[in-house]
Every structure is written in structure tokens, then in C-alpha cells.
mmCIF file of C-alpha atoms and ligand atoms in Angstrom:
data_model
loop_
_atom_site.group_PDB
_atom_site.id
_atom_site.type_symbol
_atom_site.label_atom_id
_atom_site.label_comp_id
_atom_site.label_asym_id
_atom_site.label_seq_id
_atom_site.Cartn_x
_atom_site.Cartn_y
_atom_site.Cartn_z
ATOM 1 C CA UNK A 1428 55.359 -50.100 -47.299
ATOM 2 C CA UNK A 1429 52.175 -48.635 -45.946
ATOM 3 C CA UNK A 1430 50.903 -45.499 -47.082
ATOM 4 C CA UNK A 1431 50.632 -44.247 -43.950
ATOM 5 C CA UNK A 1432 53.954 -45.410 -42.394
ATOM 6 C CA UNK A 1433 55.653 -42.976 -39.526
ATOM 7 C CA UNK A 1434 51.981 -41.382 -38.938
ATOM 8 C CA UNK A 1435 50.453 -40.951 -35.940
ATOM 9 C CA UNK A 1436 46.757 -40.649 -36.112
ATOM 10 C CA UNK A 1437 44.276 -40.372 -33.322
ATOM 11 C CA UNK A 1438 41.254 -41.700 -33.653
ATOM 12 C CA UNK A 1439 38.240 -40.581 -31.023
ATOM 13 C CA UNK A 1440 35.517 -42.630 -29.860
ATOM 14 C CA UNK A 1441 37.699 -45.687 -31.557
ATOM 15 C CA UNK A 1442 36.506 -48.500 -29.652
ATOM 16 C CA UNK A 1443 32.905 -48.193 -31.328
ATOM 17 C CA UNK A 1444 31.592 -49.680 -34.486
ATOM 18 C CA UNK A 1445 32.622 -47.093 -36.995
ATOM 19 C CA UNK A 1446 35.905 -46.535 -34.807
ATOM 20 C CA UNK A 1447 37.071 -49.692 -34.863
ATOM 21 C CA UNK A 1448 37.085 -50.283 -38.230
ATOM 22 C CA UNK A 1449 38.602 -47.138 -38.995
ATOM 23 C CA UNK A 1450 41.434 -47.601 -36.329
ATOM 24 C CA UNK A 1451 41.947 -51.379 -38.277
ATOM 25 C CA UNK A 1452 42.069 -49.630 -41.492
ATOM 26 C CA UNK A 1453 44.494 -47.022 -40.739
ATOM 27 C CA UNK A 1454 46.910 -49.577 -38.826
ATOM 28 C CA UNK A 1455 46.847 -51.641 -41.858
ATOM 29 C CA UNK A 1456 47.823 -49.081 -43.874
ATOM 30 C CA UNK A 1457 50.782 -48.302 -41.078
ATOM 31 C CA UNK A 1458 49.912 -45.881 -38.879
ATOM 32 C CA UNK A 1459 50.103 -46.032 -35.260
ATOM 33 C CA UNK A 1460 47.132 -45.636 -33.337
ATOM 34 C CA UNK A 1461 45.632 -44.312 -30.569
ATOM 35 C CA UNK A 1462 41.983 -43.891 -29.418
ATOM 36 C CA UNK A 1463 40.602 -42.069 -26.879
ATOM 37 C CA UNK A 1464 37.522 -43.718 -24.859
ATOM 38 C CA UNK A 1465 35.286 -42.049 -22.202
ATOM 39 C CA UNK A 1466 33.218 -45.647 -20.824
ATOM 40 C CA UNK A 1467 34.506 -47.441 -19.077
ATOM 41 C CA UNK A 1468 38.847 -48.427 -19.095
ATOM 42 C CA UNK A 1469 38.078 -52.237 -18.715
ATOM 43 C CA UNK A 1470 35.417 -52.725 -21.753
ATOM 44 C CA UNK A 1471 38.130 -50.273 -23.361
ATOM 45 C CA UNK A 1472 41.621 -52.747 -22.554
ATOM 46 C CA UNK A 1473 39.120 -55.720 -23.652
ATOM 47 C CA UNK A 1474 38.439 -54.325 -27.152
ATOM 48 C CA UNK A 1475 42.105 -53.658 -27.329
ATOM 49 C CA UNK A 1476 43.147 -57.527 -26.664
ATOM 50 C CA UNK A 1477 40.588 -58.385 -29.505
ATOM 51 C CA UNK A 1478 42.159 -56.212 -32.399
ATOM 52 C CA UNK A 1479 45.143 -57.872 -34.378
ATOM 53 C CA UNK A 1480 46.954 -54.674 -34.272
ATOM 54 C CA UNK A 1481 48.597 -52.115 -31.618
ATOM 55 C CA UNK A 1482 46.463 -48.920 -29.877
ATOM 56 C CA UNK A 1483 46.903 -46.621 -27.599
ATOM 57 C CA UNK A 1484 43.956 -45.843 -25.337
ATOM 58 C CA UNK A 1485 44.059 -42.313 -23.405
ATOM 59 C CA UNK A 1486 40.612 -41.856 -21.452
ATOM 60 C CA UNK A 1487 39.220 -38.604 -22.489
ATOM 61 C CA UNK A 1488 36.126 -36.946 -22.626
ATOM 62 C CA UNK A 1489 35.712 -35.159 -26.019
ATOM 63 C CA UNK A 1490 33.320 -32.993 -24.873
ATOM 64 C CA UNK A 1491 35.288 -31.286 -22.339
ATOM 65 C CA UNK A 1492 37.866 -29.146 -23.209
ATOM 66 C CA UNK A 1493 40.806 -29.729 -20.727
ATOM 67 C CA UNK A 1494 40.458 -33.363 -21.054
ATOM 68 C CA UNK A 1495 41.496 -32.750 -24.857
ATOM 69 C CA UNK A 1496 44.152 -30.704 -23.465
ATOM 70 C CA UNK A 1497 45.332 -33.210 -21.529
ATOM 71 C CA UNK A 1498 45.100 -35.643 -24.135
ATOM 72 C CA UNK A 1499 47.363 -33.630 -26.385
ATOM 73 C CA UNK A 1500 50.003 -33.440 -23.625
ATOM 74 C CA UNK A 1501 50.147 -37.480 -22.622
ATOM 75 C CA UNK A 1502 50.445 -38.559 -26.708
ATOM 76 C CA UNK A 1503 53.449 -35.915 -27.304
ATOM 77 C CA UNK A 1504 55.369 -36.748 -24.059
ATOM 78 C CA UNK A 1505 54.725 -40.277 -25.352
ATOM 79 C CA UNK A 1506 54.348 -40.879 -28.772
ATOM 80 C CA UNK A 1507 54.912 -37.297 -30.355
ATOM 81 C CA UNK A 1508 53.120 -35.183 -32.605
ATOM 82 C CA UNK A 1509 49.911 -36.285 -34.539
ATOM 83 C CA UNK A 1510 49.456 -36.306 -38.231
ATOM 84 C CA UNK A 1511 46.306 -37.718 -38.616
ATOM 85 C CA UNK A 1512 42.781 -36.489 -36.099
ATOM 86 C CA UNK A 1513 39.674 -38.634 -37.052
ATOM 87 C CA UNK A 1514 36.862 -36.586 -34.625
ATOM 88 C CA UNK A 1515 34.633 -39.748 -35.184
ATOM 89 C CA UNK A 1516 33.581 -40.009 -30.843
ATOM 90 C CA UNK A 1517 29.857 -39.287 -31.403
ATOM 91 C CA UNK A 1518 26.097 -39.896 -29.621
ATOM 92 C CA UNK A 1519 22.296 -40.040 -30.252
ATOM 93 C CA UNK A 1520 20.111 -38.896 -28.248
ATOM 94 C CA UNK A 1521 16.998 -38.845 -30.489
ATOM 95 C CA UNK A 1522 13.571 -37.807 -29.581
ATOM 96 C CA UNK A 1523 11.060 -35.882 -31.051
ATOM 97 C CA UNK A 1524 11.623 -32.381 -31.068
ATOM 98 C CA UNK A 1525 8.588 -31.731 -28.253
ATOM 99 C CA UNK A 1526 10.168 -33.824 -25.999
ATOM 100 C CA UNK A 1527 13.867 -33.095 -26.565
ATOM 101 C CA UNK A 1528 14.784 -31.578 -23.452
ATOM 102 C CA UNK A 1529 17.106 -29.024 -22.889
ATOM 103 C CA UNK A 1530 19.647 -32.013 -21.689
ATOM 104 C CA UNK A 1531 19.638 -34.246 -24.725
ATOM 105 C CA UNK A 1532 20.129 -31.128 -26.868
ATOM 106 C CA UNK A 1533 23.585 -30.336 -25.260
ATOM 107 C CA UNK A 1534 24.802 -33.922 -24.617
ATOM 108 C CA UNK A 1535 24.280 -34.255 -28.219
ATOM 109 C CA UNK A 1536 25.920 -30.966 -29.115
ATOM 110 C CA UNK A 1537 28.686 -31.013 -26.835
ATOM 111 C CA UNK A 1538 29.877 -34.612 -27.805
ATOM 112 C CA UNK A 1539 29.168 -34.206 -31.464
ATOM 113 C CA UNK A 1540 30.008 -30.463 -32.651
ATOM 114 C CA UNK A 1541 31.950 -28.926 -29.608
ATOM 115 C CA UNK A 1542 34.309 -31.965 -29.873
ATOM 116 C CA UNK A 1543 35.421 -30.555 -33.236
ATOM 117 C CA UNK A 1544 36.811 -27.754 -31.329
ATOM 118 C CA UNK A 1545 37.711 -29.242 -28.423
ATOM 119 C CA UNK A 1546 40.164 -31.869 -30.589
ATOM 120 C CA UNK A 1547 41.025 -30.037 -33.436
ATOM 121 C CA UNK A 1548 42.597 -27.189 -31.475
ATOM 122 C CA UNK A 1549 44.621 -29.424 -29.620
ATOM 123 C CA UNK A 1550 46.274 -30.812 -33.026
ATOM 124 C CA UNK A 1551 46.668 -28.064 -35.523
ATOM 125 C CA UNK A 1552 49.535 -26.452 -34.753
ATOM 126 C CA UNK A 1553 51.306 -29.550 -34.109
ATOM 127 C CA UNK A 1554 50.358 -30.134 -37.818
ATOM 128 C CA UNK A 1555 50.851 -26.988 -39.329
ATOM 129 C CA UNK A 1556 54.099 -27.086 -38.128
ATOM 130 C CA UNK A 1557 54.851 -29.869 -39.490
ATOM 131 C CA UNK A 1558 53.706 -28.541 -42.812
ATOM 132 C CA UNK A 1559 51.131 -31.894 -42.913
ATOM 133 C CA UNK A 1560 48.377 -33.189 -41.457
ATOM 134 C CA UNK A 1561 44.521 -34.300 -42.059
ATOM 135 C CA UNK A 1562 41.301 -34.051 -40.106
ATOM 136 C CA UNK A 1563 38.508 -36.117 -41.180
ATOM 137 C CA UNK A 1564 35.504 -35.792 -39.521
ATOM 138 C CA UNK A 1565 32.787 -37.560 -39.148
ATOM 139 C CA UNK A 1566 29.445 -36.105 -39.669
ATOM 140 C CA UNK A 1567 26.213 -37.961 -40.797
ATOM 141 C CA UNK A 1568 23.360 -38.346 -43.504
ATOM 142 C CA UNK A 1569 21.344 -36.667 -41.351
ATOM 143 C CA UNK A 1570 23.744 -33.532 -40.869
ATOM 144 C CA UNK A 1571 22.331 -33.179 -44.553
ATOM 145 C CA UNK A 1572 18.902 -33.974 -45.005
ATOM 146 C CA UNK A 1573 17.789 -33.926 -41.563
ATOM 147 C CA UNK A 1574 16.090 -36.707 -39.530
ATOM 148 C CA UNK A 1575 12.546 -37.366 -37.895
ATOM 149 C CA UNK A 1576 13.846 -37.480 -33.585
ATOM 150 C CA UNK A 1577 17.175 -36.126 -34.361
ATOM 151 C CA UNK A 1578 16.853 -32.055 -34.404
ATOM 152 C CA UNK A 1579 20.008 -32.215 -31.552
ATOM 153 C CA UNK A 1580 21.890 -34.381 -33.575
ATOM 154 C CA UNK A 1581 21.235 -33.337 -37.570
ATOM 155 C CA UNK A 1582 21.972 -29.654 -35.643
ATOM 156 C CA UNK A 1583 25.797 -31.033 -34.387
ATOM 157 C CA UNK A 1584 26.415 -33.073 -37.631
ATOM 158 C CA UNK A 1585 25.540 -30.138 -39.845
ATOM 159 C CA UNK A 1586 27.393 -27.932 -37.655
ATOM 160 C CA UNK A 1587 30.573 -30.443 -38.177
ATOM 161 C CA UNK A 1588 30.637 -29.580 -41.936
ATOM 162 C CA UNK A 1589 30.606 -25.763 -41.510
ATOM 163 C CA UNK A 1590 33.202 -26.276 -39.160
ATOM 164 C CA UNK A 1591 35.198 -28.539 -42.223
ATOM 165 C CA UNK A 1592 34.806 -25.668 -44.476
ATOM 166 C CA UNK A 1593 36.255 -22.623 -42.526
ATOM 167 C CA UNK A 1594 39.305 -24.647 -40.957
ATOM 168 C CA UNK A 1595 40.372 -26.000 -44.196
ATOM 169 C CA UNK A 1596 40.838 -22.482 -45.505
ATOM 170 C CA UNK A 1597 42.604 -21.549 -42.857
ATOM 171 C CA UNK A 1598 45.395 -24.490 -42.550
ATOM 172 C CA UNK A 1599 45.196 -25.235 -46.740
ATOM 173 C CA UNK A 1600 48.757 -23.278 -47.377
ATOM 174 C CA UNK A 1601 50.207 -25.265 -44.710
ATOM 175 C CA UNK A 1602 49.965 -28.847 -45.704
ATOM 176 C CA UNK A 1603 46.713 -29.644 -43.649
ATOM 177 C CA UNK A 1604 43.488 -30.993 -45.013
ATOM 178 C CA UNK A 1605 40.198 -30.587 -43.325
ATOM 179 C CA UNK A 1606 37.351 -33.560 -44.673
ATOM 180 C CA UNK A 1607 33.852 -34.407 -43.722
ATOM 181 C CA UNK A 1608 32.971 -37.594 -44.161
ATOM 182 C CA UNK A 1609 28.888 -38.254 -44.109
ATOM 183 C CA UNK A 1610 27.651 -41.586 -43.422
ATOM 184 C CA UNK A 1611 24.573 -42.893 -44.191
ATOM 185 C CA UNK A 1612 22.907 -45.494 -41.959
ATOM 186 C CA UNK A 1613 25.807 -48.108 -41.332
ATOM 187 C CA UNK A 1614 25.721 -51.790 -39.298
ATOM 188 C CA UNK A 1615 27.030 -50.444 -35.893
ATOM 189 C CA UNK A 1616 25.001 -50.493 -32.459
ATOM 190 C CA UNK A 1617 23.856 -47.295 -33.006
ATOM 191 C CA UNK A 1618 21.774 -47.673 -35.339
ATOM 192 C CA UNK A 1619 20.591 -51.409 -34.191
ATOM 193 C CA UNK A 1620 19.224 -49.060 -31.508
ATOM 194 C CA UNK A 1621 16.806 -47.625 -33.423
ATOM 195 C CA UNK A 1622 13.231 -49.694 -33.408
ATOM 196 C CA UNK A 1623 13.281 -51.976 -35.779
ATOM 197 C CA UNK A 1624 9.966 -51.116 -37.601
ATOM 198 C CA UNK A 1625 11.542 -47.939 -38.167
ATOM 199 C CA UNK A 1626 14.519 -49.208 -39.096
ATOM 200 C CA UNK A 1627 12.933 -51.168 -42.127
ATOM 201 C CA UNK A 1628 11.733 -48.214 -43.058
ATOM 202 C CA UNK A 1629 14.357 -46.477 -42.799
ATOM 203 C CA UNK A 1630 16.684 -49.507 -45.053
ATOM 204 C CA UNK A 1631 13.711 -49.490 -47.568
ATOM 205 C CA UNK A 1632 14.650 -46.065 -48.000
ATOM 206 C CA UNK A 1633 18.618 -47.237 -49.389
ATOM 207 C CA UNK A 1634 18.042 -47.778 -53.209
ATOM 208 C CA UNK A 1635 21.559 -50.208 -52.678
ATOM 209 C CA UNK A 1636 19.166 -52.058 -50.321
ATOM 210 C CA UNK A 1637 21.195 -52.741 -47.236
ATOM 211 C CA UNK A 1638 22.899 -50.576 -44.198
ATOM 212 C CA UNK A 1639 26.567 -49.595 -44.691
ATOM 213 C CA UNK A 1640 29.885 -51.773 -43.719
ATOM 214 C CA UNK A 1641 31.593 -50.116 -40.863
ATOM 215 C CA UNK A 1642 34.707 -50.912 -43.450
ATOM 216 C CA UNK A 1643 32.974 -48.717 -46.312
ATOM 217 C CA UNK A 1644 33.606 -45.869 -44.106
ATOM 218 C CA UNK A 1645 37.123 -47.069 -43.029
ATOM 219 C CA UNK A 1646 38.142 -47.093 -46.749
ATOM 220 C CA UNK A 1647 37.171 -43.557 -47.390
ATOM 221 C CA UNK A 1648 38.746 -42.057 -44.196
ATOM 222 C CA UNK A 1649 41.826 -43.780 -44.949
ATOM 223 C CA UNK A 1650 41.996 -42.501 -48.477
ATOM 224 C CA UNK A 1651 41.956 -39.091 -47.407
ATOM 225 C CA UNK A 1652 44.424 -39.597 -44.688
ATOM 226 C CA UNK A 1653 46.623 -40.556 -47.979
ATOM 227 C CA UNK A 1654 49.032 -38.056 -50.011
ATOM 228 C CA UNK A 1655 47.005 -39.299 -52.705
ATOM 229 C CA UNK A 1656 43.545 -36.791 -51.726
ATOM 230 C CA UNK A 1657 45.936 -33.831 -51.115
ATOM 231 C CA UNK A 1658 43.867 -31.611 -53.363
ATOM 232 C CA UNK A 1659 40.456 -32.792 -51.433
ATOM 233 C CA UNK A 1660 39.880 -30.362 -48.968
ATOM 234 C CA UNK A 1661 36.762 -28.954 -47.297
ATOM 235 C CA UNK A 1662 34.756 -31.581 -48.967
ATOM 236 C CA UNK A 1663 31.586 -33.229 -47.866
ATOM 237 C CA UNK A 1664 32.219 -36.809 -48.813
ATOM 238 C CA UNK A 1665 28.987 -38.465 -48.506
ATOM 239 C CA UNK A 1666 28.659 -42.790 -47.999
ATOM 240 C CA UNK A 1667 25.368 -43.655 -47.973
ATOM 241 C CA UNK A 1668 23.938 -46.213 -50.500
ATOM 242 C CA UNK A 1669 22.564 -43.559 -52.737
ATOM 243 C CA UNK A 1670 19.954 -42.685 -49.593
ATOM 244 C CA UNK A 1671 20.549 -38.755 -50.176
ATOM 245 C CA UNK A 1672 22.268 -37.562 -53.387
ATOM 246 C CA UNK A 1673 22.796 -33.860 -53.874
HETATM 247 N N1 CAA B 2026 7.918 -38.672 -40.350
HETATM 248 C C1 CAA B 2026 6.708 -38.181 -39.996
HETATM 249 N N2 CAA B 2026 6.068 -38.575 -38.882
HETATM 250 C C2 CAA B 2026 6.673 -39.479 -38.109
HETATM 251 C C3 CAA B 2026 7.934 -40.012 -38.423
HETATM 252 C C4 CAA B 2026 8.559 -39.576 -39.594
HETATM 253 N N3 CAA B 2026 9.753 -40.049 -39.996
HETATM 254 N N4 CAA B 2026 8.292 -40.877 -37.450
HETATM 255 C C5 CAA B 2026 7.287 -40.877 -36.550
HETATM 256 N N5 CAA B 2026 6.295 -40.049 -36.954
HETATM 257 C C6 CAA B 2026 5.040 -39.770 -36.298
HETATM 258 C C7 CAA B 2026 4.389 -41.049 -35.793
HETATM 259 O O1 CAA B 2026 3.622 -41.652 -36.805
HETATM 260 C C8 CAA B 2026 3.539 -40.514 -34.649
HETATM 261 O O2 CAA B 2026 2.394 -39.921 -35.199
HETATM 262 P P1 CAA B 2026 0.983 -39.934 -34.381
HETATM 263 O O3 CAA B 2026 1.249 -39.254 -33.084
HETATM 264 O O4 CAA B 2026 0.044 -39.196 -35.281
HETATM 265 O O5 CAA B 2026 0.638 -41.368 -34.223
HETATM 266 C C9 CAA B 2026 4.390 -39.426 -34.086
HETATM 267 O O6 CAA B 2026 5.279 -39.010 -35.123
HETATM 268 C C10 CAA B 2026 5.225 -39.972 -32.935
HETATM 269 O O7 CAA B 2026 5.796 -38.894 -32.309
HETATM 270 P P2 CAA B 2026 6.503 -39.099 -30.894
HETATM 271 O O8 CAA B 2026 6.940 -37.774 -30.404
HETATM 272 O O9 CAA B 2026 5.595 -39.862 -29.968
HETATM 273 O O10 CAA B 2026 7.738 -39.948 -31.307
HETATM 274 P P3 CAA B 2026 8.186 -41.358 -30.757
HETATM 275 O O11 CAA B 2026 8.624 -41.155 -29.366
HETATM 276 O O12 CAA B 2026 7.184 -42.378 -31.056
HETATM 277 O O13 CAA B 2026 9.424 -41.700 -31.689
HETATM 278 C C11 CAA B 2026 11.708 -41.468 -32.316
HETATM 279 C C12 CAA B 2026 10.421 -40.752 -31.914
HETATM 280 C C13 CAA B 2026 12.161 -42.439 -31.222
HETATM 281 C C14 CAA B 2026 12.773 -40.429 -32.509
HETATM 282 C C15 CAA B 2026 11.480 -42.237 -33.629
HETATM 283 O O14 CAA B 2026 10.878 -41.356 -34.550
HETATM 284 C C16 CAA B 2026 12.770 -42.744 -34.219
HETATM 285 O O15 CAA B 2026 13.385 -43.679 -33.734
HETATM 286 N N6 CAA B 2026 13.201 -42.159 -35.341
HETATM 287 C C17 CAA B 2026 14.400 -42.573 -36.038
HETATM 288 C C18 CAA B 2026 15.539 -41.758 -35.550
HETATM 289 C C19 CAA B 2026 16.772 -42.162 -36.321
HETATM 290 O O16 CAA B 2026 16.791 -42.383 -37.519
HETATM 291 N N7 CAA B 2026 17.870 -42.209 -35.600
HETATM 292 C C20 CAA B 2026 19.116 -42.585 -36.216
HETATM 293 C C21 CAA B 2026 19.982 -43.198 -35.174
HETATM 294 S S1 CAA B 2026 21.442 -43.854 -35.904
HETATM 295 C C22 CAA B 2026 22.317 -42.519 -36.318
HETATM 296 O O17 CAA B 2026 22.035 -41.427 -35.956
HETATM 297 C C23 CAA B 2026 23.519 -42.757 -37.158
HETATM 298 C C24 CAA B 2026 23.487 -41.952 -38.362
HETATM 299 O O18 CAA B 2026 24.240 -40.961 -38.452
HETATM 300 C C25 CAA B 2026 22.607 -42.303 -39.479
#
């Protein structure tokens, strides 16, 4: 028996590094998946053929609102209503703050923060309904301390928590948790894309001394999807090597 037998849980942006091993981790644990992906539907049905477990892919773009809508219709008429929303879809767009123009700053904020709302509000009252649910979202190390090239996206990630907070008070009396979960720097394309002179400096930074498992992250998202972290809500969970403590 899984712990998360019978659940649906939609994970966005699942096809990327952190996504995919949080869609692995959640259908080990038994729930059925499905992941939303905005690239393109071919590189999406090829990273389906190379997991070892079942997803459903819906083409959506997060950061428009009607496509969420939309999404919300196609998995009820098909699958039926979602316990579990992991708003994990997420870009950089990093620059330094003179030449972040006014384009980077909304990509960034309409993928990363609106998304929160764009998603959430789809699912909630399918979940309060229910009388169960959890959102875990995914925010970043630099939604807390800030980063050097990132004012667009430290703004969104930062904004993610506050958004955590004020929902989870709302839905807490009906079953529904609302989690943040902050990684720090973690072995995924995106941050392979940073230089890597400033990469070293930013691992020499990580007193554990290495970048983060996409499957360190995984673990932590699954445990709050569990009944076993019903009394965590509105919490900042942060996974990060010990690179910001507060
Ligand atoms: N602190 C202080 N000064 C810094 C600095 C820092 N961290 N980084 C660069 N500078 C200085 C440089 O020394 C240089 O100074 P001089 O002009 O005096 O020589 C100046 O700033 C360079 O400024 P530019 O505007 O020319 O910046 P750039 O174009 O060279 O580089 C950048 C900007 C590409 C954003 C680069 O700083 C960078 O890659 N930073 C890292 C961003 C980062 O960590 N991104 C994370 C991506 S992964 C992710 O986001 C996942 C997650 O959640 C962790």
C-alpha cells in the first residue's frame, strides 16, 4: 500500500529536473500523475516513454489563466478531482538588475508567482470539498536571501511564500494544506545554466559541499503530500545544504 494510493496529484512543469523526480516520487508512493508541459508535445511524449511509471500530460501554459482553466476541466472529465497541486513549472531569467528589462521581469513573474494563482484557483474547491487536499509549492533559496541577477525571480519566489501563508489560513478548517518548499541550488539544467565560474562560487558557498539531488526535493514534497504532515501548514520548508539557515 502506498501512502498516497487513490490520489490524484498534478504536478506543473513535471517534465523538468526537479519535476521529474517529484512526479517519480509521488507515483512510487501511488499516486496517479499528471503534468502539465508548455514546450514542445513531442520532447514532452519522449520524457513520458522514459519514466517507469504512468503520466498524464495536458499542455498548458501556467502563466495564463484560461489555459489553467482549461486544464482543470480536461483532468475532471477524465481523471476526476485532484488531491494533490505541486505549482513547481518555473523560469530564470536572470540579469542584473540595470539590464533587466521590463520583459524578463514579467516572464519571470507571470510563470513563477501568477502561476500560484492561476493553478491554485483552479483546484481548491475541488479540494475543499473534498475535505482534503495539499499544495506544495515550490519557491527557492533565493525567494529568501535574495540573489546577485535574479531581482525578477527572488521577487516571484518570495512572493510564492506570502501567497503559502494567506491560503493556508483560509482552506486549514477544511482539510487542505498549503507548503512552500525552498530549494537551494539543486543538479537540474537550470542551474548548469549558470556560468560555471560562478557556479563554483556559488557551490563553495554550500557548507554540505555539493548541489542538491533533484530526489532530496522529491522526498520532502512527498512527505507533505502524506497524512503524516497534516499539522504542517503554511510552512517554509527550506532544502538547501545549510546555504541559508534562518
Ligand atoms: N555580488 C557582487 N557583485 C557581483 C556579483 C555578486 N554576486 N556577481 C557579479 N558581480 C559584479 C561583477 O564582479 C561585475 O563587477 P564589475 O563591473 O565591477 O567588473 C558586475 O557585477 C557585473 O555586472 P553585470 O551587470 O555586467 O552582470 P553580468 O551580466 O556579468 O552577470 C549574471 C550577471 C548573469 C546574473 C551573473 O551575475 C549570474 O549568473 N549570477 C548568478 C545568478 C544565479 O545564481 N542564478 C541562479 C539560477 S538557478 C536558480 O535560480 C535555481 C534556484 O532556485 C537556486
Amino acid at each position: 500500500m502506498g501512502k498516497l494510493d487513490n490520489k490524484i496529484a498534478l504536478v506543473t512543469g513535471g517534465t523538468g529536473g526537479i519535476g521529474t523526480a517529484i512526479c517519480q516520487r509521488l507515483a512510487d508512493d501511488g499516486a496517479q500523475i499528471v503534468t502539465t508541459s508548455f514546450g514542445g508535445v513531442e520532447k514532452a511524449e519522449i520524457w513520458r516513454q522514459n519514466q517507469n511509471f504512468d503520466a498524464t500530460i495536458i499542455k498548458c501554459d501556467v502563466s495564463n489563466y484560461d489555459d489553467c482553466k482549461a486544464l482543470k476541466e480536461q483532468i475532471e472529465k477524465d481523471l476526476g478531482v485532484v488531491d494533490i497541486v505541486v505549482n513547481n513549472a518555473g523560469i530564470t531569467r536572470d540579469g542584473s538588475f540595470r539590464k533587466m528589462d521590463a520583459e524578463k521581469w514579467s516572464q519571470v513573474i507571470n510563470t513563477n508567482l501568477n502561476s500560484a494563482f492561476n493553478i491554485s484557483h483552479q483546484f481548491v474547491e475541488g479540494m475543499t470539498g473534498k475535505g482534503y487536499g495539499r499544495i506544495v509549492n515550490i519557491s527557492s533559496i533565493n525567494g529568501q536571501k535574495g540573489q546577485f541577477g535574479q531581482t525578477n525571480y527572488s521577487a516571484a519566489k518570495a512572493g510564492v511564500h506570502g501567497f503559502t501563508m494567506a491560503l493556508a489560513q483560509e482552506v486549514a478548517r477544511k482539510g487542505v494544506t498549503v507548503n512552500t518548499v525552498s530549494p537551494g541550488y539543486i543538479a537540474t539544467d537550470m542551474v548548469m545554466a549558470v556560468a560555471e565560474e560562478i557556479r563554483n562560487q556559488i557551490i563553495a558557498q554550500i557548507p554540505i559541499g555539493r548541489l542538491g539531488k533533484p530526489e532530496e526535493i522529491a522526498a520532502l514534497v512527498a512527505f507533505l503530500c502524506s497524512d503524516d504532515a497534516g499539522l504542517i501548514t503554511g510552512a517554509n520548508l527550506a532544502a538547501n545544504g545549510g546555504q541559508h539557515m534562518h
